[in-house]
mmCIF file of C-alpha atoms in Angstrom:
data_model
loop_
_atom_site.group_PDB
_atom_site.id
_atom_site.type_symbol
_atom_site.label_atom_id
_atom_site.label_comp_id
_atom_site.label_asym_id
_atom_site.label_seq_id
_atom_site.Cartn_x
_atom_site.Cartn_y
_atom_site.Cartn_z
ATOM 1 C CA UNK S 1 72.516 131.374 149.977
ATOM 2 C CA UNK S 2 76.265 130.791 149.337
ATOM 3 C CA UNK S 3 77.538 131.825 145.543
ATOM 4 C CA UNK S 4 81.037 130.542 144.025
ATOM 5 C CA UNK S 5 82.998 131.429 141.303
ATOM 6 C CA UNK S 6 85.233 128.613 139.570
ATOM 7 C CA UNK S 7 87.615 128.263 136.443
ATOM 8 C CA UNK S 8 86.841 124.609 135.615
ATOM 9 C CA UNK S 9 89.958 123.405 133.134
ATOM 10 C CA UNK S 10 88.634 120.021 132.645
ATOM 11 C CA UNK S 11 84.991 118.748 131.540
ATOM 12 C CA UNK S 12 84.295 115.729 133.374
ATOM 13 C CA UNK S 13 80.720 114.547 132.733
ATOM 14 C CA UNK S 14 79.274 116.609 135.814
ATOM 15 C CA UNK S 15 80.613 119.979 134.498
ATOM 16 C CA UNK S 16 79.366 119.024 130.796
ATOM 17 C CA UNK S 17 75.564 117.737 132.370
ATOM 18 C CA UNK S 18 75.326 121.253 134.565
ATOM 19 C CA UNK S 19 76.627 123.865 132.046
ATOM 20 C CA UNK S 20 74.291 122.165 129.254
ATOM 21 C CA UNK S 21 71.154 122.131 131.559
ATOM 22 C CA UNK S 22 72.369 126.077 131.802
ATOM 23 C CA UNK S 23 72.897 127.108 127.799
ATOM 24 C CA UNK S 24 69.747 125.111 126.905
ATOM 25 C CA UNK S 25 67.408 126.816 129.417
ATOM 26 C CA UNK S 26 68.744 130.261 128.483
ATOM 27 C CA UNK S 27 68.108 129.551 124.900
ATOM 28 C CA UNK S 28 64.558 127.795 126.212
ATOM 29 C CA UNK S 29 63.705 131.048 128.127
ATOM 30 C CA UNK S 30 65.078 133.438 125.125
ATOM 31 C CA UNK S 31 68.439 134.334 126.349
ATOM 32 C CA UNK S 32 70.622 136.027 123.379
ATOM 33 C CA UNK S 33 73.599 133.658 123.604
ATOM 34 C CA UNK S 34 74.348 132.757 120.015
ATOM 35 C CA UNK S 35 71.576 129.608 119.446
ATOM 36 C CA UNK S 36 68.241 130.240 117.778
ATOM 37 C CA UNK S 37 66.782 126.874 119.384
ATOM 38 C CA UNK S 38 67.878 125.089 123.045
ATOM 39 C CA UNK S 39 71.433 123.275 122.210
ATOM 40 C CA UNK S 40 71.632 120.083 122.492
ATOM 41 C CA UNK S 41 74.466 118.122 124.464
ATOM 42 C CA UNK S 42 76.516 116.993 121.693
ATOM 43 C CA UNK S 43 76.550 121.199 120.954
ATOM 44 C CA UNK S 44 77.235 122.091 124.534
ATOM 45 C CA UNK S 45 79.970 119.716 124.950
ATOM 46 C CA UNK S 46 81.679 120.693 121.718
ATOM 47 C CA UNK S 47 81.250 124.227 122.475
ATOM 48 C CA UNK S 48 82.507 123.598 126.307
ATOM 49 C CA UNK S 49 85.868 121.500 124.830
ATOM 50 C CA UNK S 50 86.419 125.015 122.643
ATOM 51 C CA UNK S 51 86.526 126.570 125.371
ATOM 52 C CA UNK S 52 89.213 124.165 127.964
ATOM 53 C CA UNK S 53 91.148 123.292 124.636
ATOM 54 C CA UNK S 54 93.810 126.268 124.938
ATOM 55 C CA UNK S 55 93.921 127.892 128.415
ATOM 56 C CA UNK S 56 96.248 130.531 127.129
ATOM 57 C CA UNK S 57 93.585 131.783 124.602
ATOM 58 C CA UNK S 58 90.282 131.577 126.977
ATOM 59 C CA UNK S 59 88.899 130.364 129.816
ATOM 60 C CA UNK S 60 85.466 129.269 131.961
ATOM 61 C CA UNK S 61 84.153 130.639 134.960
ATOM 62 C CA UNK S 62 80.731 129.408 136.392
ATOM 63 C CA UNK S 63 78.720 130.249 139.019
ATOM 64 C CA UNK S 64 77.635 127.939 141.577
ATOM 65 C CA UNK S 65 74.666 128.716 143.965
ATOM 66 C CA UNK S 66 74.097 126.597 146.556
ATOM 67 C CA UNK S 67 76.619 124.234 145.146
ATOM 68 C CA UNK S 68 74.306 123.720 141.986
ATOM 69 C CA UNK S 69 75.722 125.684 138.637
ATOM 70 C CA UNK S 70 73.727 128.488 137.524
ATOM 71 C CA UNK S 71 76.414 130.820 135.419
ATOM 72 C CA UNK S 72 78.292 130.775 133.054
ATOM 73 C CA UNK S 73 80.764 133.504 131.359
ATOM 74 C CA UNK S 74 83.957 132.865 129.038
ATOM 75 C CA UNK S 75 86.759 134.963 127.324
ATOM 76 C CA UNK S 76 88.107 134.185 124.268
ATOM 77 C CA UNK S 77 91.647 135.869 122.656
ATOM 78 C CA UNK S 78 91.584 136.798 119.636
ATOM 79 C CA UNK S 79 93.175 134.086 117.016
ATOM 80 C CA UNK S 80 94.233 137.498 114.886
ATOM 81 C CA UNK S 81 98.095 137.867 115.810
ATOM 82 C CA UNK S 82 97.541 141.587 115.907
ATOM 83 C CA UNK S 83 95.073 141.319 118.006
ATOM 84 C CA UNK S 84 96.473 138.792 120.339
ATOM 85 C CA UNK S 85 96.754 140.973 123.400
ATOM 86 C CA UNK S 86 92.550 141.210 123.116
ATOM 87 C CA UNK S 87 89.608 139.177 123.856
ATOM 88 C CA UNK S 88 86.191 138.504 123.952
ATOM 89 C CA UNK S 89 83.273 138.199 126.789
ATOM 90 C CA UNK S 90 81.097 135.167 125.809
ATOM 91 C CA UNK S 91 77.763 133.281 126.738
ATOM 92 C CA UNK S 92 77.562 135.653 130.040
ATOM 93 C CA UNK S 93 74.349 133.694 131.059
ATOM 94 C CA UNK S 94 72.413 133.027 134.081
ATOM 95 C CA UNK S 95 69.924 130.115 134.589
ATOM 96 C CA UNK S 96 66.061 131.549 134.905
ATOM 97 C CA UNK S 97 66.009 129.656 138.354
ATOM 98 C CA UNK S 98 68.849 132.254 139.335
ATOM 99 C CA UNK S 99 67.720 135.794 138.145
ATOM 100 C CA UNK S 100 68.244 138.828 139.932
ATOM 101 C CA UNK S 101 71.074 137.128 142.098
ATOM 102 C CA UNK S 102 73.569 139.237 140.611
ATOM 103 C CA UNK S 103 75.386 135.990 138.995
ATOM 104 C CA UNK S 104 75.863 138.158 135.707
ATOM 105 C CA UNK S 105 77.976 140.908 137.060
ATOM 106 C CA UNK S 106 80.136 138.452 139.243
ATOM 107 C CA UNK S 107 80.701 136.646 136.804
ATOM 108 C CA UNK S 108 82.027 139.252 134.087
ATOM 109 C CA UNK S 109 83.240 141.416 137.249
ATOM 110 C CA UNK S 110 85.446 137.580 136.974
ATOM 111 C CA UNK S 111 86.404 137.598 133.333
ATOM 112 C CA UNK S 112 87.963 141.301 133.839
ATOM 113 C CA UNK S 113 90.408 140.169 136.398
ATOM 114 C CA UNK S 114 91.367 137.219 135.072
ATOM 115 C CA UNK S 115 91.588 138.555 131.696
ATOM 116 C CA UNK S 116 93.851 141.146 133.105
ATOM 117 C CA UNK S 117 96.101 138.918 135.076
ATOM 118 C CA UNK S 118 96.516 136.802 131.996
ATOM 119 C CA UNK S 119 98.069 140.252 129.882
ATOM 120 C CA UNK S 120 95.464 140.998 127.895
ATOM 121 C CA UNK S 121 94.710 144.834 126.978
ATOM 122 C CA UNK S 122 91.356 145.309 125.756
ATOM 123 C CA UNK S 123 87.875 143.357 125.992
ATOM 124 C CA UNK S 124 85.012 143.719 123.714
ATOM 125 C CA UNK S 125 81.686 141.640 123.442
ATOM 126 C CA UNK S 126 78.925 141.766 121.851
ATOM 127 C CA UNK S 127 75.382 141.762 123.060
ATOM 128 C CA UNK S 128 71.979 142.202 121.099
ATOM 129 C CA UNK S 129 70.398 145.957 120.411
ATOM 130 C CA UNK S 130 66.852 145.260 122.744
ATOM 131 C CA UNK S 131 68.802 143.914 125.630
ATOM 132 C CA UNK S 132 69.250 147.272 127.531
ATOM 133 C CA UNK S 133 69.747 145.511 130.813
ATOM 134 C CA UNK S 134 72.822 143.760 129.664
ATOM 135 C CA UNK S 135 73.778 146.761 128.082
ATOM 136 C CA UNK S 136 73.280 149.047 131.495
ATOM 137 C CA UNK S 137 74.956 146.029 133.137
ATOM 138 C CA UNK S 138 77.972 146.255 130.841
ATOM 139 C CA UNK S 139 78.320 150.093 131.383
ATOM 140 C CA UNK S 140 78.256 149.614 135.051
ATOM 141 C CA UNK S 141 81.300 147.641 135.104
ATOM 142 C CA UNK S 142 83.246 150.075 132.664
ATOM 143 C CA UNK S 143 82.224 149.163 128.577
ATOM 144 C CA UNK S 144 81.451 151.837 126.090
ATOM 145 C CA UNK S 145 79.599 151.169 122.962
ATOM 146 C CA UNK S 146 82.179 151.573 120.453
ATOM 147 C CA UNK S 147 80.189 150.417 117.644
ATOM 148 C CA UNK S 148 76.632 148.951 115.721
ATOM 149 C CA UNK S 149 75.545 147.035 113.200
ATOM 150 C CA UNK S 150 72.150 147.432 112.610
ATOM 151 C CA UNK S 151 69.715 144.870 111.993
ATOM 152 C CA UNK S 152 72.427 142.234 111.681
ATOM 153 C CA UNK S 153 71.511 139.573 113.965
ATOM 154 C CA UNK S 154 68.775 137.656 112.743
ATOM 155 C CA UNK S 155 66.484 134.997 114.581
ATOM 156 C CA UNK S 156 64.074 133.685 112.076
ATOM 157 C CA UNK S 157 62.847 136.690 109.926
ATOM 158 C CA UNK S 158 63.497 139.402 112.394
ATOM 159 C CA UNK S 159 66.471 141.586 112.786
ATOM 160 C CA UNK S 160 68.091 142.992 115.235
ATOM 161 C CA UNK S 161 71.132 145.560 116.242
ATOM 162 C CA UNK S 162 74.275 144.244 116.802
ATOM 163 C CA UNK S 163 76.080 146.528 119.486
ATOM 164 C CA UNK S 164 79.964 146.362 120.034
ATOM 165 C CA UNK S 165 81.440 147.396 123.420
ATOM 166 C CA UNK S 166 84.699 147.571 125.013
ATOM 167 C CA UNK S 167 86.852 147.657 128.059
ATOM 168 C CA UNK S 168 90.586 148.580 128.471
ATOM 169 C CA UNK S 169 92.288 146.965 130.812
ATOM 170 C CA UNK S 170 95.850 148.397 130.547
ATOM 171 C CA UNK S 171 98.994 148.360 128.428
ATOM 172 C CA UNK S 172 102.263 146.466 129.556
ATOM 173 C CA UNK S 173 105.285 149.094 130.372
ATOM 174 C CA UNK S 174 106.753 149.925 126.955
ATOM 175 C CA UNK S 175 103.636 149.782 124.844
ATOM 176 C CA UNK S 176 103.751 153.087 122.269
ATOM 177 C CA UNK S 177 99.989 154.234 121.678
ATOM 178 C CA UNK S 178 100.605 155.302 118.355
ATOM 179 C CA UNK S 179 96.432 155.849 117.661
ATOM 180 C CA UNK S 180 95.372 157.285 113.971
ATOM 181 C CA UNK S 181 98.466 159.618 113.584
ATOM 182 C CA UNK S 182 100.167 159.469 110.360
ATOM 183 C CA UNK S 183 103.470 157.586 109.633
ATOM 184 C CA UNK S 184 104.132 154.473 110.722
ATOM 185 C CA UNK S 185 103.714 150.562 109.458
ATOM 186 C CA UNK S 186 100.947 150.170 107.621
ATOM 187 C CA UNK S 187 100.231 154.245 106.914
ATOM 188 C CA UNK S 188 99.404 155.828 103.538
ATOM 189 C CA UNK S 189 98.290 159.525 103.332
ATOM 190 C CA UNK S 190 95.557 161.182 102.814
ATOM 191 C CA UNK S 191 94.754 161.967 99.370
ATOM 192 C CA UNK S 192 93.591 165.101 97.930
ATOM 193 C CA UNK S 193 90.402 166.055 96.669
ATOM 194 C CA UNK S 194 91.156 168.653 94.460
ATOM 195 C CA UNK S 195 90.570 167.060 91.066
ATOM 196 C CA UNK S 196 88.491 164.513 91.938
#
């Protein structure tokens, strides 16, 4: 069995066919990757275009096995300008014909690098509160829970945890980590609460 990574940067109609058959069985077979129901094409594609439409802000790898695409995995910067120098891992998936290949940890193992090589400091994502193996997966390749919002995401009438993780990847030479110490733009301090 041969596995390849690639960073398409156009969507010809093969690429758009392949990584829709992908998102919609996901979805079909429950996957958490941001659709309630199996997206249709006209959803894929527009979703697919979001992603190839600014190569400086994000980018597509998939996984091919066997010459056939079964992965998928995107990161996305940050339209914030003070939060430019971050982005998110999105729709990490892996078609039900492929599990246990290992295609979801190449592929983010993917995003990291090429995330890194493209400047950016910090990546966070998002994944649902009952999927511990993404989760575990995640922590293997270096992300700490940094946050959660419970009961947030909701799929019909049930609710679930929303849990935030993260991944530095490394400042540039100069950077000044100035953290939660007082002083500096955007500072006010504390107030007192004697009198209150």
């Amino acid at each position: 069995m041969e596995i390849d990574l690639s960073w398409p940067t156009v969507a010809d109609e093969r690429l758009r066919a392949e990584v829709h058959e992908v998102l919609h069985a996901v979805v079909a077979a429950g996957g958490a990757i941001g659709w309630q129901k199996p997206p249709g094409r006209a959803e894929t594609d527009a979703w697919l275009d979001s992603v190839l439409a600014s190569p400086a802000d994000g980018a597509l790898v998939v996984a091919r096995v066997d010459g056939v695409l079964r992965g998928t995995a995107t990161w996305r910067r940050s339209e914030s300008e003070v939060f430019e120098h971050m982005a998110e891992v999105r729709r990490v998936t892996a078609h039900p014909a492929a599990r246990g290949l290992g295609l979801g940890s190449r592929l983010v193992r993917a995003v990291i690098e090429h995330s890194r090589a493209a400047g950016l400091e910090m990546l966070t994502l998002g994944v649902r509160g009952n999927n511990h193996g993404a989760i575990q997966l995640y922590e293997t390749l270096g992300f700490r829970e940094w946050g959660r919002l419970p009961n947030v995401i909701a799929v019909g009438d049930v609710r679930f945890d929303d849990v935030r993780m993260y991944l530095p990847l490394g400042h540039r030479e100069g950077v000044v980590l100035h953290g939660s110490a007082p002083g500096g733009l955007g500072s006010s301090p504390a107030r007192s609460s004697v009198g209150r």
